[in-house]
Amino acid sequence: MRELSCDVAVIGAGTAGIAAHRAALDAGVKAVLIEQGPGGTTCARVGCMPSKLLITAAEAAHAARAADRLGIRIGDVRVDGPAVLVRMRALRDRFVASVFEGLDGLPEDTRLHGRAVFEGPDALRIDDHTRLRFKAAVLATGSSPSVPEPLKGLGSRILTTDTVFEIADLPASLAVLGAGPVGLELAQAMARLGVATSVFDPGDSLGGLGDPDLKRAAREIFSEAFDLHLGAKVESGAIEGEGARLGWKGDEGEGEKTFERVLAAAGRPPNVAGIGLEQTGMTLNDKGGPVHDPRSLLCEGAPILIAGDANADRPVLHEASRQGRIAGRNAARLARGEGAARPERWVALAMVFSDPQIAVIGGGFDRQAGHRVGRADFCDQGRARVMDRAQGGIRLYAEADGRLAAAELIGPEVEHLGHLLAYAVQDGLDVRRLRDRPFYHPTLEEGLDSALSDLA
């Protein structure tokens, strides 16, 4: 076994790991990136990009079917499932290839390949070929999809967010377990592509919404798109013919049904098990993950930082990239004997690319906060009606002094309004200053002006 040493070891070559490695190199220290797993980043390979490609195809099919409402006669719409999936994978693979091209440009002595396991607070073993000693490390091992216990015997009938994009054709029917952002996006896309889709979730919310009014609206909207079972827990799964028979219990009683495929979309736990964290001296939480400072990303008890999906804090790409940069710079500081910096966190920003879209800013609705609430609906908003997409609404939450604290939205293209509101919350704007801005007519942004007016 060869013996190597470096200032900073970065474990994982996903979004956070790549950013951490680059930041450490830019800080002037010797950094080594340890690649394990399929690579290409979760976003490009099995997350943001393939799901949006599938959603785009689904939106095209839906728009063609709905054109009749606008007086446009198209006729029958036929979805070629294999063709949709082939295009999705071809473009997905181009995104993944661009990630690998960036890595290929790194000097060879800054990269190692294999599974890294801690042997102590300053040493890693990579497979059986290398022992790497470090002064500081960044843990950026990402996450993997989980499969509920009742479904583990379903074999090829069970799909995860890692495998669903590899199917050769669309299934005739699909059960989706999980009504969070990923489950909601994929369920609606599959339904619009002609798949008989059912969604199960033990909670009462869709896409992370918390406001009672918006939760109710979302339930009404998406119930028209697919078979929806909120407050329902799938308790059994068994192979039946070429499909899987699920049994569930919930607020609406019990039920059983057979589906061709089942998609487990109820979460991606961090990849922190079995990598020797107990050898590092760091404090571990009740789930086996490192206790860490959410600002510096430094783990308690060891010169190790944790970034991206591995810390299960904010599993979205823009946060993973920023956390990687923070962790890489702080690892370089620790390697030089300096203290870790603690930059302020960005405002929380979450999006769901369903139709209508969902955006949650600053944590969204908080029943205990006592916020003032500003309301506006898209149901009777001019531009939304012109677009034939008059659904959903806006909820703004402000402190007593008028400073905007959070927001929730469900409506057409609210990804853009979500960004505006995230900047406003992060910059500490109050209702008066935010309202003193131009709102062009007719735009969806006028809905924000209405909510601000209500709040004022």
Short mmCIF file of C-alpha atoms in Angstrom, two decimals, residues 37-308:
data_model
loop_
_atom_site.label_atom_id
_atom_site.label_comp_id
_atom_site.label_asym_id
_atom_site.label_seq_id
_atom_site.Cartn_x
_atom_site.Cartn_y
_atom_site.Cartn_z
CA GLY A 37 -19.23 6.14 -6.97
CA PRO A 38 -20.57 6.84 -10.45
CA GLY A 39 -19.58 10.52 -10.51
CA GLY A 40 -21.05 13.24 -12.68
CA THR A 41 -22.86 14.89 -9.71
CA THR A 42 -26.31 13.95 -8.43
CA CYS A 43 -27.84 16.99 -10.15
CA ALA A 44 -26.58 16.18 -13.64
CA ARG A 45 -26.88 12.40 -13.41
CA VAL A 46 -30.07 11.61 -11.47
CA GLY A 47 -31.48 14.90 -10.21
CA CYS A 48 -32.10 18.38 -11.55
CA MET A 49 -31.28 17.85 -15.20
CA PRO A 50 -32.90 14.51 -16.18
CA SER A 51 -36.03 15.35 -14.19
CA LYS A 52 -36.38 18.72 -15.97
CA LEU A 53 -35.90 17.02 -19.35
CA LEU A 54 -38.74 14.63 -18.49
CA ILE A 55 -40.88 17.52 -17.23
CA THR A 56 -40.28 19.47 -20.45
CA ALA A 57 -41.56 16.58 -22.57
CA ALA A 58 -44.57 16.20 -20.26
CA GLU A 59 -45.37 19.91 -20.49
CA ALA A 60 -45.30 19.71 -24.29
CA ALA A 61 -47.79 16.83 -24.27
CA HIS A 62 -50.03 18.64 -21.78
CA ALA A 63 -49.93 21.91 -23.74
CA ALA A 64 -50.91 20.09 -26.92
CA ARG A 65 -53.87 18.44 -25.21
CA ALA A 66 -54.95 21.72 -23.58
CA ALA A 67 -54.62 23.83 -26.75
CA ASP A 68 -58.27 23.15 -27.57
CA ARG A 69 -59.25 25.50 -24.74
CA LEU A 70 -57.60 28.31 -26.70
CA GLY A 71 -59.33 27.43 -29.95
CA ILE A 72 -56.30 25.54 -31.33
CA ARG A 73 -57.25 22.16 -32.82
CA ILE A 74 -54.37 19.69 -32.71
CA GLY A 75 -56.04 16.29 -32.75
CA ASP A 76 -54.77 13.18 -31.02
CA VAL A 77 -51.54 13.52 -29.03
CA ARG A 78 -49.40 10.39 -28.96
CA VAL A 79 -46.50 10.04 -26.53
CA ASP A 80 -43.60 7.90 -27.80
CA GLY A 81 -42.24 6.76 -24.44
CA PRO A 82 -38.96 5.23 -25.66
CA ALA A 83 -38.21 8.33 -27.75
CA VAL A 84 -38.89 10.64 -24.79
CA LEU A 85 -36.54 8.62 -22.60
CA VAL A 86 -33.82 8.32 -25.25
CA ARG A 87 -33.75 12.12 -25.73
CA MET A 88 -33.72 12.65 -21.97
CA ARG A 89 -30.74 10.32 -21.49
CA ALA A 90 -28.82 11.73 -24.46
CA LEU A 91 -28.98 15.28 -23.10
CA ARG A 92 -28.47 14.08 -19.52
CA ASP A 93 -25.29 12.30 -20.61
CA ARG A 94 -24.01 15.52 -22.17
CA PHE A 95 -24.43 17.33 -18.85
CA VAL A 96 -22.63 14.50 -17.05
CA ALA A 97 -19.84 14.48 -19.65
CA SER A 98 -19.23 18.19 -19.08
CA VAL A 99 -18.65 17.45 -15.38
CA PHE A 100 -16.13 14.73 -16.21
CA GLU A 101 -14.38 17.04 -18.68
CA GLY A 102 -13.86 19.54 -15.88
CA LEU A 103 -12.32 16.86 -13.68
CA ASP A 104 -10.09 15.60 -16.48
CA GLY A 105 -8.47 19.01 -16.55
CA LEU A 106 -7.14 18.56 -12.99
CA PRO A 107 -3.53 17.48 -12.45
CA GLU A 108 -3.33 13.71 -11.98
CA ASP A 109 -1.56 14.02 -8.63
CA THR A 110 -4.59 15.86 -7.20
CA ARG A 111 -7.01 12.94 -7.80
CA LEU A 112 -7.44 9.48 -6.32
CA HIS A 113 -10.03 6.85 -7.20
CA GLY A 114 -11.71 4.48 -4.75
CA ARG A 115 -13.73 4.21 -1.56
CA ALA A 116 -12.28 6.25 1.29
CA VAL A 117 -12.54 5.04 4.89
CA PHE A 118 -11.21 6.91 7.90
CA GLU A 119 -8.49 5.14 9.90
CA GLY A 120 -8.13 8.02 12.35
CA PRO A 121 -8.58 11.79 12.69
CA ASP A 122 -5.85 12.44 10.11
CA ALA A 123 -5.73 9.35 7.90
CA LEU A 124 -7.79 7.69 5.16
CA ARG A 125 -7.50 4.34 3.43
CA ILE A 126 -8.57 4.37 -0.22
CA ASP A 127 -9.59 0.84 -1.20
CA ASP A 128 -6.53 -1.33 -0.56
CA HIS A 129 -4.08 0.72 -2.59
CA THR A 130 -3.43 4.00 -0.75
CA ARG A 131 -3.15 5.45 2.75
CA LEU A 132 -3.58 9.22 2.69
CA ARG A 133 -2.60 11.43 5.61
CA PHE A 134 -4.15 14.90 5.80
CA LYS A 135 -4.21 17.99 7.97
CA ALA A 136 -7.90 18.69 7.25
CA ALA A 137 -10.62 16.92 5.27
CA VAL A 138 -13.93 17.72 3.59
CA LEU A 139 -16.65 15.09 3.71
CA ALA A 140 -18.77 15.50 0.56
CA THR A 141 -20.02 11.96 0.04
CA GLY A 142 -23.51 12.92 -1.15
CA SER A 143 -26.67 10.89 -0.62
CA SER A 144 -28.44 7.79 -1.90
CA PRO A 145 -32.15 6.99 -2.32
CA SER A 146 -33.85 4.97 0.38
CA VAL A 147 -36.35 2.15 -0.19
CA PRO A 148 -39.03 1.61 2.49
CA GLU A 149 -38.79 -1.74 4.23
CA PRO A 150 -42.10 -3.15 2.89
CA LEU A 151 -40.86 -2.66 -0.70
CA LYS A 152 -37.39 -4.18 -0.50
CA GLY A 153 -38.51 -7.51 -1.95
CA LEU A 154 -39.98 -6.08 -5.16
CA GLY A 155 -36.83 -6.51 -7.25
CA SER A 156 -36.89 -4.75 -10.62
CA ARG A 157 -40.43 -3.52 -9.99
CA ILE A 158 -39.13 -0.93 -7.55
CA LEU A 159 -37.56 2.22 -9.00
CA THR A 160 -35.59 4.90 -7.19
CA THR A 161 -34.54 8.38 -8.18
CA ASP A 162 -31.26 6.77 -9.28
CA THR A 163 -32.86 4.15 -11.57
CA VAL A 164 -36.08 5.71 -12.89
CA PHE A 165 -34.23 7.55 -15.65
CA GLU A 166 -32.79 4.29 -17.00
CA ILE A 167 -36.07 2.57 -17.90
CA ALA A 168 -36.49 1.70 -21.58
CA ASP A 169 -40.17 2.66 -21.79
CA LEU A 170 -42.81 4.37 -19.71
CA PRO A 171 -44.77 1.99 -17.46
CA ALA A 172 -48.51 1.62 -17.86
CA SER A 173 -48.99 2.45 -14.18
CA LEU A 174 -46.81 3.87 -11.43
CA ALA A 175 -47.09 4.31 -7.67
CA VAL A 176 -44.98 7.17 -6.31
CA LEU A 177 -44.10 7.07 -2.61
CA GLY A 178 -43.39 10.59 -1.44
CA ALA A 179 -45.11 13.91 -2.23
CA GLY A 180 -42.08 16.11 -1.69
CA PRO A 181 -40.43 18.09 -4.50
CA VAL A 182 -38.96 15.08 -6.34
CA GLY A 183 -42.00 12.85 -5.96
CA LEU A 184 -44.39 15.61 -7.02
CA GLU A 185 -42.36 16.59 -10.09
CA LEU A 186 -41.94 13.04 -11.36
CA ALA A 187 -45.53 12.03 -10.58
CA GLN A 188 -47.01 14.92 -12.56
CA ALA A 189 -44.57 14.39 -15.44
CA MET A 190 -45.41 10.69 -15.66
CA ALA A 191 -49.14 11.39 -15.50
CA ARG A 192 -48.90 13.94 -18.31
CA LEU A 193 -46.95 11.41 -20.39
CA GLY A 194 -49.87 9.01 -20.11
CA VAL A 195 -48.85 6.87 -17.14
CA ALA A 196 -51.66 6.01 -14.68
CA THR A 197 -50.07 7.52 -11.58
CA SER A 198 -50.88 7.34 -7.87
CA VAL A 199 -49.05 9.27 -5.14
CA PHE A 200 -48.83 8.20 -1.48
CA ASP A 201 -47.50 10.25 1.42
CA PRO A 202 -48.15 9.94 5.18
CA GLY A 203 -48.17 13.73 5.55
CA ASP A 204 -50.74 16.31 4.51
CA SER A 205 -48.59 18.55 2.32
CA LEU A 206 -47.39 18.65 -1.28
CA GLY A 207 -44.03 20.02 -2.40
CA GLY A 208 -43.07 21.34 1.04
CA LEU A 209 -45.93 23.84 1.39
CA GLY A 210 -46.94 24.73 4.94
CA ASP A 211 -49.53 27.50 4.59
CA PRO A 212 -53.00 25.98 5.21
CA ASP A 213 -54.60 27.85 2.29
CA LEU A 214 -51.88 26.91 -0.18
CA LYS A 215 -51.79 23.30 1.00
CA ARG A 216 -55.51 23.08 0.33
CA ALA A 217 -55.12 24.66 -3.09
CA ALA A 218 -52.28 22.31 -4.02
CA ARG A 219 -54.31 19.30 -3.02
CA GLU A 220 -57.19 20.41 -5.25
CA ILE A 221 -54.90 21.19 -8.18
CA PHE A 222 -52.83 18.02 -8.17
CA SER A 223 -55.75 15.72 -7.40
CA GLU A 224 -56.89 16.51 -10.94
CA ALA A 225 -53.53 15.36 -12.35
CA PHE A 226 -53.15 12.00 -10.61
CA ASP A 227 -54.61 9.74 -7.94
CA LEU A 228 -53.55 11.38 -4.66
CA HIS A 229 -53.42 9.70 -1.23
CA LEU A 230 -52.20 12.11 1.44
CA GLY A 231 -52.18 10.84 5.01
CA ALA A 232 -51.58 7.33 3.67
CA LYS A 233 -48.71 4.98 4.53
CA VAL A 234 -47.83 2.03 2.30
CA GLU A 235 -47.47 -0.95 4.64
CA SER A 236 -47.05 -3.90 2.29
CA GLY A 237 -45.67 -4.72 -1.11
CA ALA A 238 -45.65 -8.03 -2.96
CA ILE A 239 -44.80 -9.20 -6.46
CA GLU A 240 -47.92 -9.91 -8.49
CA GLY A 241 -47.44 -11.03 -12.08
CA GLU A 242 -45.31 -8.46 -13.88
CA GLY A 243 -46.14 -5.78 -11.32
CA ALA A 244 -46.32 -5.09 -7.59
CA ARG A 245 -49.34 -5.08 -5.31
CA LEU A 246 -49.27 -2.42 -2.61
CA GLY A 247 -51.36 -2.19 0.51
CA TRP A 248 -51.84 1.04 2.45
CA LYS A 249 -53.64 2.55 5.41
CA GLY A 250 -54.48 6.19 5.88
CA ASP A 251 -56.93 8.95 6.60
CA GLU A 252 -59.22 7.63 3.86
CA GLY A 253 -59.11 4.04 5.13
CA GLU A 254 -57.31 1.02 3.69
CA GLY A 255 -56.62 0.07 0.10
CA GLU A 256 -54.81 -2.32 -2.22
CA LYS A 257 -53.81 -1.96 -5.85
CA THR A 258 -51.39 -3.43 -8.37
CA PHE A 259 -48.95 -1.19 -10.27
CA GLU A 260 -46.50 -2.03 -13.02
CA ARG A 261 -43.76 -0.07 -11.25
CA VAL A 262 -43.26 1.62 -7.87
CA LEU A 263 -41.07 4.71 -7.43
CA ALA A 264 -39.53 5.30 -4.00
CA ALA A 265 -39.15 9.09 -3.79
CA ALA A 266 -39.36 9.64 -0.06
CA GLY A 267 -35.86 10.91 0.58
CA ARG A 268 -32.12 10.50 0.05
CA PRO A 269 -30.23 9.87 3.31
CA PRO A 270 -26.58 10.98 3.51
CA ASN A 271 -23.78 8.55 2.57
CA VAL A 272 -22.03 8.59 5.94
CA ALA A 273 -22.39 4.97 7.12
CA GLY A 274 -19.49 2.53 6.98
CA ILE A 275 -16.75 5.07 6.31
CA GLY A 276 -15.12 4.99 9.76
CA LEU A 277 -16.49 8.21 11.23
CA GLU A 278 -16.19 6.64 14.68
CA GLN A 279 -12.39 6.54 14.18
CA THR A 280 -12.12 10.32 13.81
CA GLY A 281 -13.12 11.41 17.30
CA MET A 282 -15.93 13.57 15.98
CA THR A 283 -19.29 13.77 17.76
CA LEU A 284 -22.03 11.85 15.96
CA ASN A 285 -25.77 12.52 16.10
CA ASP A 286 -28.50 9.92 16.64
CA LYS A 287 -28.51 9.13 12.90
CA GLY A 288 -24.79 8.46 12.76
CA GLY A 289 -23.91 11.73 11.04
CA PRO A 290 -21.41 14.33 12.27
CA VAL A 291 -22.55 17.12 14.56
CA HIS A 292 -21.40 20.26 12.76
CA ASP A 293 -21.65 24.05 12.72
CA PRO A 294 -24.05 24.97 9.89
CA ARG A 295 -22.07 28.13 9.11
CA SER A 296 -18.44 27.04 9.19
CA LEU A 297 -19.40 23.41 8.35
CA LEU A 298 -16.74 22.23 10.83
CA CYS A 299 -17.52 18.92 12.53
CA GLU A 300 -17.36 18.78 16.29
CA GLY A 301 -14.23 17.02 17.55
CA ALA A 302 -12.16 16.67 14.35
CA PRO A 303 -10.48 18.80 11.63
CA ILE A 304 -13.14 17.64 9.19
CA LEU A 305 -15.81 19.69 7.42
CA ILE A 306 -19.01 18.36 5.88
CA ALA A 307 -20.72 19.87 2.81
CA GLY A 308 -23.57 19.25 0.38
#
